[in-house]
Coordinates of C-alpha atoms and ligand atoms in Angstrom, one line a residue:
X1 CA 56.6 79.4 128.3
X2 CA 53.5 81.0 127.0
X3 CA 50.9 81.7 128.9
X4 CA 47.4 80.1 128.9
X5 CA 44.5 82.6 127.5
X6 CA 41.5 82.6 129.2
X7 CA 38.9 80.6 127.6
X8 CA 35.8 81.9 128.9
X9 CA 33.9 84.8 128.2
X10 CA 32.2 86.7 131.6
X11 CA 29.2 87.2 129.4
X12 CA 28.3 83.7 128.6
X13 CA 29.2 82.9 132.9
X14 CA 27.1 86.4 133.7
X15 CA 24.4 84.8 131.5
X16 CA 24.4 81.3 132.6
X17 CA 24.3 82.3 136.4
X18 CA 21.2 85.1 135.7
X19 CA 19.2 82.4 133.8
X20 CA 19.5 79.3 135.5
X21 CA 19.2 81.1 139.2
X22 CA 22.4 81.2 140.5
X23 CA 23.3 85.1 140.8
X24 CA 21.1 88.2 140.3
X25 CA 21.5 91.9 140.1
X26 CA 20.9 93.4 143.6
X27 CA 17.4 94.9 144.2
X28 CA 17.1 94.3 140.2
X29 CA 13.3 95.9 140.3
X30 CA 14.5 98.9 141.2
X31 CA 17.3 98.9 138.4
X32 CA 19.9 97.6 140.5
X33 CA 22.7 98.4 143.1
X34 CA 25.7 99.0 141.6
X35 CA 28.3 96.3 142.9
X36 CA 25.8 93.9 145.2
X37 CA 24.6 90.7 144.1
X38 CA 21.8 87.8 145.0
X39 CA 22.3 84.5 145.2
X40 CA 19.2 83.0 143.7
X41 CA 18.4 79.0 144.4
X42 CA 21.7 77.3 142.6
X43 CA 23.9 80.0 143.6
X44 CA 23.8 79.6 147.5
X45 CA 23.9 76.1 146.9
X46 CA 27.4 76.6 145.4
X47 CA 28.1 79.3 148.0
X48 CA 27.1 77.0 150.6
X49 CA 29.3 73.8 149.3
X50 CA 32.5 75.9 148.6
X51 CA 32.2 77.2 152.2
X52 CA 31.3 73.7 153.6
X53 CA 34.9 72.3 151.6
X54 CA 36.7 75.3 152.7
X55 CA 35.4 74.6 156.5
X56 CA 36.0 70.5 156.3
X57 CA 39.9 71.0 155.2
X58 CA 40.7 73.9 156.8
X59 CA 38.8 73.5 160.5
X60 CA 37.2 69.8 160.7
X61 CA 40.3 67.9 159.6
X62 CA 43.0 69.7 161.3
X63 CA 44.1 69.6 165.0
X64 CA 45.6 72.9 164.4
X65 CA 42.6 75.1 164.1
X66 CA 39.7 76.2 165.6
X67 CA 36.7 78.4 163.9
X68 CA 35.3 81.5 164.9
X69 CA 32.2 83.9 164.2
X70 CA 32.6 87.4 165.1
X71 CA 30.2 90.7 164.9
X72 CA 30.7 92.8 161.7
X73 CA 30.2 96.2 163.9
X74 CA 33.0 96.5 166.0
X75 CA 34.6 98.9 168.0
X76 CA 35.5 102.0 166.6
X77 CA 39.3 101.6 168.1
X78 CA 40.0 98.8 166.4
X79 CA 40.3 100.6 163.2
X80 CA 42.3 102.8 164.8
X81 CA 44.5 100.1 166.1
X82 CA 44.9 98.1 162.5
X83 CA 45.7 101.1 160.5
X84 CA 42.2 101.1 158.4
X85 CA 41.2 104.5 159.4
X86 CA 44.3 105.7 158.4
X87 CA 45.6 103.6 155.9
X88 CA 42.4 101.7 154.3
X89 CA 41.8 104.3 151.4
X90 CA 42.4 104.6 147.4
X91 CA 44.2 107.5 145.9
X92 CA 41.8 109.0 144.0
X93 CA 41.5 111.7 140.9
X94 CA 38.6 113.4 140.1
X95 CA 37.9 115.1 136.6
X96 CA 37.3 118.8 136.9
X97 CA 34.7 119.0 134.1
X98 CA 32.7 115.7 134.5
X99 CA 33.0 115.4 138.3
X100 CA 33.7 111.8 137.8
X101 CA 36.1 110.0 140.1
X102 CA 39.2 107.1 139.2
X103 CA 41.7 105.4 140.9
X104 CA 44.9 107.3 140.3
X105 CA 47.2 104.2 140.1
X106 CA 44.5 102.9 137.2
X107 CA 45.0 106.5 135.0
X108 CA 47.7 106.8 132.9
X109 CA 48.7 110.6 132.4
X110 CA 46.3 113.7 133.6
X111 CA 43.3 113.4 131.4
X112 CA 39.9 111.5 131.8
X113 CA 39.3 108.3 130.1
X114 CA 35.4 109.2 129.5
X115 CA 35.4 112.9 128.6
X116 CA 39.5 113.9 128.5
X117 CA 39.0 116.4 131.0
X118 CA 41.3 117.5 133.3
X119 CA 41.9 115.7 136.4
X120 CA 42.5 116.9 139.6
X121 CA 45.8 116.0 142.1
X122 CA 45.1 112.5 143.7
X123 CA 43.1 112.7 147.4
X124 CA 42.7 109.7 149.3
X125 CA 39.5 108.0 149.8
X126 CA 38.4 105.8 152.7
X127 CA 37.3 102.6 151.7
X128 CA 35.5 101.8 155.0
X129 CA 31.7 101.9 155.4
X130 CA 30.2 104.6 157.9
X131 CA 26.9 104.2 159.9
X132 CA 26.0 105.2 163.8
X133 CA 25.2 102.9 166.4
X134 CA 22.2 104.4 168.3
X135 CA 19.5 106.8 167.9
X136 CA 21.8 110.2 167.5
X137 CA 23.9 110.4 164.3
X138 CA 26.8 112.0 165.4
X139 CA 30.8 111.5 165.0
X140 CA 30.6 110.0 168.6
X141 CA 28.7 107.3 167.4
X142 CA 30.5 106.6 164.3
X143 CA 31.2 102.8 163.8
X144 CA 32.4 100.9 160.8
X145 CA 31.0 98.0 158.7
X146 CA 34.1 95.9 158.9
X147 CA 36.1 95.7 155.6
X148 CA 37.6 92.2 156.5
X149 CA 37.1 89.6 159.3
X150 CA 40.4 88.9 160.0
X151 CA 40.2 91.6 163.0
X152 CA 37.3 89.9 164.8
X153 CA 39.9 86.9 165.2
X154 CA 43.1 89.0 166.4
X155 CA 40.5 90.5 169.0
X156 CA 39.9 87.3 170.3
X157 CA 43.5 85.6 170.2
X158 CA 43.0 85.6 174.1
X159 CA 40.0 84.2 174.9
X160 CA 40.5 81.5 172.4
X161 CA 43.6 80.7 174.0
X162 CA 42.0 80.8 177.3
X163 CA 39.4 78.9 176.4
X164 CA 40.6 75.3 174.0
X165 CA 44.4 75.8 176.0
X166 CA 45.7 75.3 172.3
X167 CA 49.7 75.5 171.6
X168 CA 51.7 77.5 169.1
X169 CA 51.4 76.9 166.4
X170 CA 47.8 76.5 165.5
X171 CA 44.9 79.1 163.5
X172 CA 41.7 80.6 164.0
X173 CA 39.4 80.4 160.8
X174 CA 35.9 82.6 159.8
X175 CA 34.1 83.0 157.3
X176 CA 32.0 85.7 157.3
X177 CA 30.9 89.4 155.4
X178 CA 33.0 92.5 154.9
X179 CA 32.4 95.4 152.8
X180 CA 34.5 97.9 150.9
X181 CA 33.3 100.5 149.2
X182 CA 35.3 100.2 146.1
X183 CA 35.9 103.0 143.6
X184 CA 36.3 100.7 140.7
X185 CA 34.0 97.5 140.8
X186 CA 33.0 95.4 137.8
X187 CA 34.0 91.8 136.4
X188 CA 30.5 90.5 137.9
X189 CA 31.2 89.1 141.5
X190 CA 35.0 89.5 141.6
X191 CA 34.9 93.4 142.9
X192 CA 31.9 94.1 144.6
X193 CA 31.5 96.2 148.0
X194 CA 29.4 93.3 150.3
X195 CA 31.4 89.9 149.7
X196 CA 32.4 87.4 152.3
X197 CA 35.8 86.1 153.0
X198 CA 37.2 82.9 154.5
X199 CA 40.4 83.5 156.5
X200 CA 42.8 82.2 158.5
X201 CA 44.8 83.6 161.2
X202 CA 47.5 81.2 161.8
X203 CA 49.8 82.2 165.1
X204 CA 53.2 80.9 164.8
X205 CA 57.0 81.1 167.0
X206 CA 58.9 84.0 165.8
X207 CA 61.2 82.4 163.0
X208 CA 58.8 79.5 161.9
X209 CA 57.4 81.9 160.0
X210 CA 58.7 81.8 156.6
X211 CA 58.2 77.6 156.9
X212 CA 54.8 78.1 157.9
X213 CA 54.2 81.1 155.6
X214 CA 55.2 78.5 152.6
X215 CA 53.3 75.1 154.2
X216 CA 50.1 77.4 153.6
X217 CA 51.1 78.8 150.1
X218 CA 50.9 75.0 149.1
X219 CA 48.2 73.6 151.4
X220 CA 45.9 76.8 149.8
X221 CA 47.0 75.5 146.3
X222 CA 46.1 71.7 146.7
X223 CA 42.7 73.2 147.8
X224 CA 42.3 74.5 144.5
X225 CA 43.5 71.7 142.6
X226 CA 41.2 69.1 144.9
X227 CA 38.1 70.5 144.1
X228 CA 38.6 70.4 140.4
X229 CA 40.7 74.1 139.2
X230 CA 43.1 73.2 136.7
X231 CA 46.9 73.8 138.1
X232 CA 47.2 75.7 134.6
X233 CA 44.9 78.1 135.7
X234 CA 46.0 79.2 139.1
X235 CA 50.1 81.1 139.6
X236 CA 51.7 82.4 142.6
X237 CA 52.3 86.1 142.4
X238 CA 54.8 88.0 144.9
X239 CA 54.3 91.3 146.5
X240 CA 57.4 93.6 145.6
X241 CA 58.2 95.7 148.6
X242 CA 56.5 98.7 147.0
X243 CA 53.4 96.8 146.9
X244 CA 53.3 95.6 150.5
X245 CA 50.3 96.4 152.7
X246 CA 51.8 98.4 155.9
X247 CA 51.5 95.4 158.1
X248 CA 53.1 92.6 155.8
X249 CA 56.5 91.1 155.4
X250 CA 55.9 89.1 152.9
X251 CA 52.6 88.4 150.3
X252 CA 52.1 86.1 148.0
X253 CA 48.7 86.0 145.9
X254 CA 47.2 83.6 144.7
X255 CA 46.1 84.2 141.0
X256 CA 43.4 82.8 138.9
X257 CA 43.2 83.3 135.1
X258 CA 39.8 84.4 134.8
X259 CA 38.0 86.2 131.8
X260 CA 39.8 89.5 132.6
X261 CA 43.0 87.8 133.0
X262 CA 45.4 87.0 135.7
X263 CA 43.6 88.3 139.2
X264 CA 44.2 87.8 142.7
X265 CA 41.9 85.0 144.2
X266 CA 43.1 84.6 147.7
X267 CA 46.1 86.2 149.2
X268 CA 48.5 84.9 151.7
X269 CA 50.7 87.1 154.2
X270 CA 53.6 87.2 156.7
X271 CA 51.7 89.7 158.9
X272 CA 54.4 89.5 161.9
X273 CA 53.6 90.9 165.5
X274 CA 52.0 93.7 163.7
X275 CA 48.6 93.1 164.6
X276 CA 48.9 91.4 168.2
X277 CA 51.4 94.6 169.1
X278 CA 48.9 97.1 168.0
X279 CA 45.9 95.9 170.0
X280 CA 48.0 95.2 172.5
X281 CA 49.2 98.7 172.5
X282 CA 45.3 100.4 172.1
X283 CA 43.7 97.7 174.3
X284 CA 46.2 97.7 176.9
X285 CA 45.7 94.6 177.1
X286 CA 49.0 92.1 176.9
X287 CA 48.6 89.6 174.1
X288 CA 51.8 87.6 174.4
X289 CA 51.9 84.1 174.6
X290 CA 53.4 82.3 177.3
X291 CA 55.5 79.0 175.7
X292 CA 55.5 76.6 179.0
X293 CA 58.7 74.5 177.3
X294 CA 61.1 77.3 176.9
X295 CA 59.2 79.3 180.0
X296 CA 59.5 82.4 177.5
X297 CA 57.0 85.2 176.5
X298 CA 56.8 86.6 173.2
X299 CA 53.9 87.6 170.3
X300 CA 53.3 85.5 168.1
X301 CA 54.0 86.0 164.6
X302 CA 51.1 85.4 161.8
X303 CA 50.3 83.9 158.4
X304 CA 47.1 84.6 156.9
X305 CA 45.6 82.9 154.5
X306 CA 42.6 85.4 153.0
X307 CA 40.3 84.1 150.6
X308 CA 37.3 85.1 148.7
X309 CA 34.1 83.1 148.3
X310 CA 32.7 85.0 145.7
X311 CA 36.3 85.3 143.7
X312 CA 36.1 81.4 144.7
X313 CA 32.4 80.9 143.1
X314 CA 33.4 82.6 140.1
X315 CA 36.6 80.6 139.8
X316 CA 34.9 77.5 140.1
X317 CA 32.7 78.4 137.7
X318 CA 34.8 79.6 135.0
X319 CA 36.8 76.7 135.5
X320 CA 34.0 74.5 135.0
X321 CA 32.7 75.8 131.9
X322 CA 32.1 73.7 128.8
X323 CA 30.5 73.6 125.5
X324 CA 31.1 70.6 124.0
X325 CA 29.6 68.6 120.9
X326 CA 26.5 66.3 121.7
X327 CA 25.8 64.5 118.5
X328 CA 24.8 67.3 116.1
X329 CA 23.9 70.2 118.4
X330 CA 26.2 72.2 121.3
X331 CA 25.8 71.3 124.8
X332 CA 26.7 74.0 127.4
X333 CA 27.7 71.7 130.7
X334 CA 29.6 72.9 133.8
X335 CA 32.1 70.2 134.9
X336 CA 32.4 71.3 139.0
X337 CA 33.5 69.1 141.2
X338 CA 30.7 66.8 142.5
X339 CA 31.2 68.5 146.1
X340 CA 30.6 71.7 145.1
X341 CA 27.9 71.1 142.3
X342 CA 24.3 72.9 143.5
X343 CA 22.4 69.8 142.7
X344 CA 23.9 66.2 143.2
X345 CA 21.3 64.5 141.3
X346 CA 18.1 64.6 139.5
X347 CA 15.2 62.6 139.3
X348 CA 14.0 62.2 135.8
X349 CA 10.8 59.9 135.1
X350 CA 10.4 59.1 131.6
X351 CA 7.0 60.1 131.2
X352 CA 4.4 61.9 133.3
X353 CA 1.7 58.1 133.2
X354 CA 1.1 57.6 136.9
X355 CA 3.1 54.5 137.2
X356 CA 6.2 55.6 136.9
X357 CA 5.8 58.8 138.5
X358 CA 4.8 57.1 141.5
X359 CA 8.0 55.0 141.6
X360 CA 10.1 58.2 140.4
X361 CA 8.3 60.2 143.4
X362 CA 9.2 57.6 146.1
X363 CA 13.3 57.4 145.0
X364 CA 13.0 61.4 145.4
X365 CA 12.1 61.1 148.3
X366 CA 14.5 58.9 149.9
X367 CA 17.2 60.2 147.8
X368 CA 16.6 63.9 149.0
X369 CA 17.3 62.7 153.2
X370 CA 21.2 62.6 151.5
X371 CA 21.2 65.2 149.0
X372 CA 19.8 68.6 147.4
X373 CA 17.9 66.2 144.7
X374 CA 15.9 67.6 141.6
X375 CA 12.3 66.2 140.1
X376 CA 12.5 67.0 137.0
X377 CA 9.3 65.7 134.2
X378 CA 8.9 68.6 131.9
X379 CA 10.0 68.0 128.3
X380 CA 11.7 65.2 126.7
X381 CA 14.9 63.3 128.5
X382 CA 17.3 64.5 126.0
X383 CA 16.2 68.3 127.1
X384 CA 16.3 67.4 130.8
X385 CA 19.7 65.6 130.7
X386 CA 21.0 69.2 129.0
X387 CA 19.4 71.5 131.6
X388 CA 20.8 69.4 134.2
X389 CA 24.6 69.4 132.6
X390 CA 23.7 73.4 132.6
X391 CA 23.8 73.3 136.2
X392 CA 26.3 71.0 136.8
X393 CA 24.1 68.1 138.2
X394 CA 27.1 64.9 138.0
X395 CA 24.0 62.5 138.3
X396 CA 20.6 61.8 136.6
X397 CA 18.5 58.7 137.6
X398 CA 15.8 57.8 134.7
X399 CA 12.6 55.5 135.9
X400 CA 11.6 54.1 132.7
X401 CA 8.6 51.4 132.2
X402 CA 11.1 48.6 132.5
X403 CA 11.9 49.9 135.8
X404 CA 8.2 48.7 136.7
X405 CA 9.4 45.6 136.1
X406 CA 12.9 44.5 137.0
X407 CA 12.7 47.4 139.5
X408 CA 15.9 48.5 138.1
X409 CA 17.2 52.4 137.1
X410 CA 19.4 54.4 134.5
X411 CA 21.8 56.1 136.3
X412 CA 23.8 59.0 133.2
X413 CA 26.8 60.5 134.3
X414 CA 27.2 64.1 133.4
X415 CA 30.8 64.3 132.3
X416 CA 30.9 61.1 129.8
X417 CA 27.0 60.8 129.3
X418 CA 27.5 57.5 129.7
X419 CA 24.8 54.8 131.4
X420 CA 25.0 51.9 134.1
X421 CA 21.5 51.0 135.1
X422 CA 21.4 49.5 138.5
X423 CA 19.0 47.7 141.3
X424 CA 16.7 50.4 142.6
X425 CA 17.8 48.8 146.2
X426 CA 21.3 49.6 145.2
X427 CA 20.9 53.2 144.1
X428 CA 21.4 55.3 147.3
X429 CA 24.8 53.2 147.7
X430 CA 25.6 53.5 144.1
X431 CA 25.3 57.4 144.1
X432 CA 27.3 57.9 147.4
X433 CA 29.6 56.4 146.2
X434 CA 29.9 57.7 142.7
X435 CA 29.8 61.0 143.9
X436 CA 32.8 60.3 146.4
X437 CA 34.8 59.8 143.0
X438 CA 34.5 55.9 142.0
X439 CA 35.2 54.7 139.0
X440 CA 31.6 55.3 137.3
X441 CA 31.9 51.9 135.6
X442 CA 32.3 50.0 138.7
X443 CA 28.9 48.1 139.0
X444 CA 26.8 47.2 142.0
X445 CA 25.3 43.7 142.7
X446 CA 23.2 43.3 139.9
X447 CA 24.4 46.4 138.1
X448 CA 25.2 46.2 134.4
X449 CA 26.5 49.1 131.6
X450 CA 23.5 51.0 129.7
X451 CA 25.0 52.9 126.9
X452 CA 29.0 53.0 126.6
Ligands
ATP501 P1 42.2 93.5 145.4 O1 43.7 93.9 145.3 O2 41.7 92.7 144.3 O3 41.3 94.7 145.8 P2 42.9 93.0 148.1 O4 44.3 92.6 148.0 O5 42.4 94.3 148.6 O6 42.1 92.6 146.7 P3 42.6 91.4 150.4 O7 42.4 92.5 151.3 O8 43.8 90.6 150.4 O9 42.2 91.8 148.9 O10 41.3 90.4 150.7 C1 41.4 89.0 150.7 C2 40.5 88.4 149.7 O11 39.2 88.9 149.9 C3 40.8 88.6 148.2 O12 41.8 87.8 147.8 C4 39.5 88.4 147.6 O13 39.3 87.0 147.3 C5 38.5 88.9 148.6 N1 38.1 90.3 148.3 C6 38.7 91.4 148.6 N2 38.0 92.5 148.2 C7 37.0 92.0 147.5 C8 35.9 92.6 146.8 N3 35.7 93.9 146.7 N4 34.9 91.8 146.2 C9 35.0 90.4 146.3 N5 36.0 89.8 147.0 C10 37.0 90.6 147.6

């Protein structure tokens, strides 16, 4: 089989996110910091929805799980306990004559790719953030900015089971910051050393685990697939042994084809007892689980499902990516999913006269107690229906000077451009539901097709 080719550049995404407000350069007035990124006012809208999807399916709709938000600083100790002091850290080479640095497993051979100078043995390099917690800066007070959230959760597997009495198996889920400081970023927001992840930490029997470890493979998948990324574009990668992170049995990653090429978008692992044993061990503090059928006590093995949200953002909006004809002319239109889309719908009066922006003013504001609604009334509707597909806006409503009349509206999907208009006293209903995925040609009392 061959394999798909990307089909987007990362310019044209890089582009379209800088000029319509969805990501910035970090502290861009001062030229930038390499590797951090803004939000601007689409971009946290996105941010916002994927996390809200991620939180509905993976906390709000299963009896299985239970959320969590835990402190980014945390005790020095528990680094020691995961293996991150130790074992968090790049192999590094550094060129003799230009000083600059590389990841040794990224170098072919023993000269540097930007002057060909000779490079040095490989050191390793810890990936972990430094800073000191109090007013003295010294090694006593050394604490770390946490480089995933997944250890806030195993910190907390007892008073969480203390606290909702839940049974094996069931997960704790966060979302939340951690930062790396990568040697190699770049591709926009896939690498960068402040990102937030969404994970789960799913405690399971001892020899469930490979079930469970392939029920999440899937479940991660058809969460994907619901909100829109083509099957086409995702593949299951396994870890070979070589490539196994100390504490896993098994990994599988979850790969999206993005501008690059194939990358890792979430990753799932069989951690074991690894990290219950080793707090248990630095604690002191027992961490077994007490199963009241079988009267036995053992740790509980974990799966954990780790995923990105900026890796998801950028995903989504690859994925989403069009430019399609519109009668003579190119329009550039992002097809995401109407949950995750910034904006669900704009307001678009057809002129500025008073009239109509009255009427237009008074659906805005009833519209926006639902959803993150847009007033738009610069320019003609043609340039506002484009700007809007730019964004990814699934519906526009147009007030036109019939609607002063039969108190009717033009509702214009993004995806077909096609038109239904409908009773204004209909439109809230009409939009809910369109939005939740009906048929857009289904018609409300009253409701005819516009333009086919
Ligand atoms: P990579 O091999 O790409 O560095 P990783 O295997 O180190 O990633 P994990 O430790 O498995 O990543 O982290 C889980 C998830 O967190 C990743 O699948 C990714 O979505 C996200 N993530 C990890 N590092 C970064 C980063 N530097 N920038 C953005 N997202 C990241």
């Amino acid at each position: 089989m061959t394999e798909p080719a990307p089909k987007v550049d990362m310019e044209k995404i890089v582009s379209l996110c800088r000029r319509r407000g969805f990501i910035f350069p970090g502290s861009e007035i001062y030229g930038g910091l390499s590797s951090f990124w803004d939000y601007g006012p689409l971009g946290v809208e996105l941010k916002r929805n994927i996390k809200e999807a991620w939180w509905q399916a993976m906390v709000q709709e299963r009896d299985d799980m239970v959320g969590l938000d835990t402190s980014i600083l945390m005790h020095p100790r528990v680094w020691e306990a995961s293996g991150h002091l130790e074992g968090f850290s790049d192999a590094l080479v550094e060129c003799k004559s230009c000083h600059l640095r590389w990841r040794a497993d990224e170098i072919e051979g023993n000269t540097c790719p930007s002057c060909s100078g000779e490079l040095t043995e490989p050191r390793l390099f810890n990936l972990m953030f430094k800073t000191f917690m109090g007013p003295v800066e010294e090694e006593a007070n050394v604490v770390y900015l946490r480089p995933e959230t997944a250890q806030g959760i195993f910190v907390n597997f007892e008073n969480v089971l203390n606290t909702t009495r839940k049974k094996l198996p069931f997960g704790i889920a966060q979302i939340g910051k951690a930062f790396r400081n990568e040697i190699t970023t770049g591709n926009f927001i896939f690498r960068s050393r402040e990102f937030e992840q969404m994970e789960i930490e799913f405690f399971v029997k001892p020899g469930t685990d490979r079930e469970w470890f392939d029920r999440w493979i899937e479940e991660r998948l058809n969460w994907y697939v619901n909100l829109g990324i083509k099957r086409g574009n995702l593949r299951l990668r396994q870890h070979t042994k070589e490539e196994l992170a100390h504490y896993a049995r098994e990994c599988s990653d979850i790969d999206y084809l993005f501008p690059m090429g194939w990358s890792e978008l979430e990753g799932i692992a069989n951690r074991g007892d690894f990290d219950l044993i080793q707090h248990a061990k630095y604690s002191g503090k027992s961490l077994e689980y007490y199963d009241e059928e079988t009267k036995e006590h053992f740790v509980p093995y974990i799966i954990e499902p780790s995923a990105g949200v900026d890796r998801s953002a950028l995903a989504f909006l690859c994925n989403a990516y069009a430019e399609e004809p519109d009668n003579n002319e190119i329009r550039v239109v992002l097809h995401l999913h109407p949950r995750l889309a910034p904006i669900k719908v704009a307001i678009l009066p057809l002129s500025r006269r008073e009239q109509l922006v009255a009427a237009a003013k008074e659906i805005y504001a009833d519209l926006r107690q639902c959803w993150m609604v847009q007033y738009d009334d610069a320019q003609s509707i043609g340039r506002r229906y484009r700007r809007q597909d730019e964004i990814g806006t699934p519906l526009c409503t147009t007030i036109d000077f019939q609607s002063l009349e039969d108190k009717q509206v033009t509702i214009r999907e993004r995806d077909t451009m096609k038109q239904i208009r409908v009773p204004i006293s209909e439109l809230r209903t009409t939009l809910q539901a369109k939005l939740a995925g009906e048929d857009f040609f289904i018609l409300p009392p009253g409701g005819k097709i516009w333009k086919e």
